[in-house]
């Protein structure tokens, strides 16, 4: 059976935050925050990474793991974007 995007992100230790305008998955990896924000109004994916221990400064590099891309793709399918 195929997993939902939420199940896939939860396996990757992301928590789900939903609102009328977006679906966001967030993970705190010891002060490094990663957010995948699916903006429903504009049909776009926003990726944010920042460090809490470094004045919440953005990171200079974003790495996409295959597992993350699979979960992102599944969420886009569920939203009807793909």
Coordinates of C-alpha atoms in Angstrom, one line a residue:
X1 CA 0.0 0.0 0.0
X2 CA 1.3 3.5 -0.9
X3 CA 2.0 5.9 2.0
X4 CA 0.5 9.4 2.1
X5 CA 2.8 12.4 2.0
X6 CA 2.1 13.0 5.7
X7 CA 3.2 9.4 6.6
X8 CA 6.3 9.8 4.5
X9 CA 7.3 13.1 6.1
X10 CA 6.5 11.7 9.6
X11 CA 8.9 8.8 9.0
X12 CA 11.5 11.5 8.2
X13 CA 10.7 13.1 11.6
X14 CA 8.9 16.1 10.2
X15 CA 5.8 17.5 11.9
X16 CA 2.7 18.6 10.0
X17 CA 1.4 22.2 10.3
X18 CA -1.7 23.0 8.3
X19 CA -3.6 26.2 7.6
X20 CA -6.1 27.4 5.0
X21 CA -3.3 28.8 2.8
X22 CA -0.5 26.2 3.2
X23 CA 0.7 22.7 4.3
X24 CA 4.0 22.8 6.0
X25 CA 6.3 20.1 7.2
X26 CA 8.9 21.1 9.8
X27 CA 11.9 19.4 11.4
X28 CA 14.2 20.6 14.1
X29 CA 17.5 18.8 13.9
X30 CA 19.1 20.1 17.0
X31 CA 18.7 23.7 16.1
X32 CA 18.8 23.4 12.3
X33 CA 15.2 24.0 11.2
X34 CA 14.0 22.6 7.8
X35 CA 10.6 23.6 6.5
X36 CA 8.8 22.5 3.3
X37 CA 5.9 24.8 2.7
X38 CA 3.3 23.9 0.1
X39 CA 1.7 27.3 -0.7
X40 CA -1.8 26.3 -2.0
X41 CA -2.7 29.8 -3.3
X42 CA 0.3 30.0 -5.6
X43 CA 0.9 26.3 -6.2
X44 CA 4.5 26.6 -5.1
X45 CA 6.9 24.8 -2.8
X46 CA 9.0 27.0 -0.5
X47 CA 12.0 25.5 1.3
X48 CA 13.5 27.2 4.3
X49 CA 16.4 26.2 6.4
X50 CA 17.8 28.2 9.2
X51 CA 19.8 27.8 12.5
X52 CA 18.2 28.7 15.8
X53 CA 21.6 28.8 17.4
X54 CA 23.0 31.2 14.8
X55 CA 20.4 34.1 15.2
X56 CA 18.1 32.1 12.8
X57 CA 20.3 32.9 9.8
X58 CA 19.5 31.1 6.6
X59 CA 21.7 28.3 5.4
X60 CA 23.8 28.7 2.3
X61 CA 23.1 25.2 0.9
X62 CA 20.0 23.1 0.7
X63 CA 20.4 19.3 0.2
X64 CA 17.5 17.3 -1.1
X65 CA 17.6 13.6 -0.1
X66 CA 15.7 11.1 -2.3
X67 CA 13.3 10.3 0.6
X68 CA 12.5 14.0 0.8
X69 CA 11.9 14.3 -2.9
X70 CA 9.6 11.3 -2.8
X71 CA 7.5 12.8 0.0
X72 CA 7.4 16.2 -1.8
X73 CA 6.2 14.6 -5.0
X74 CA 3.6 12.6 -3.1
X75 CA 2.3 15.8 -1.5
X76 CA 2.1 17.6 -4.9
X77 CA 0.1 14.6 -6.3
X78 CA -2.3 14.8 -3.3
X79 CA -2.8 18.5 -3.9
X80 CA -3.5 17.9 -7.6
X81 CA -0.4 19.8 -8.8
X82 CA 1.0 16.8 -10.7

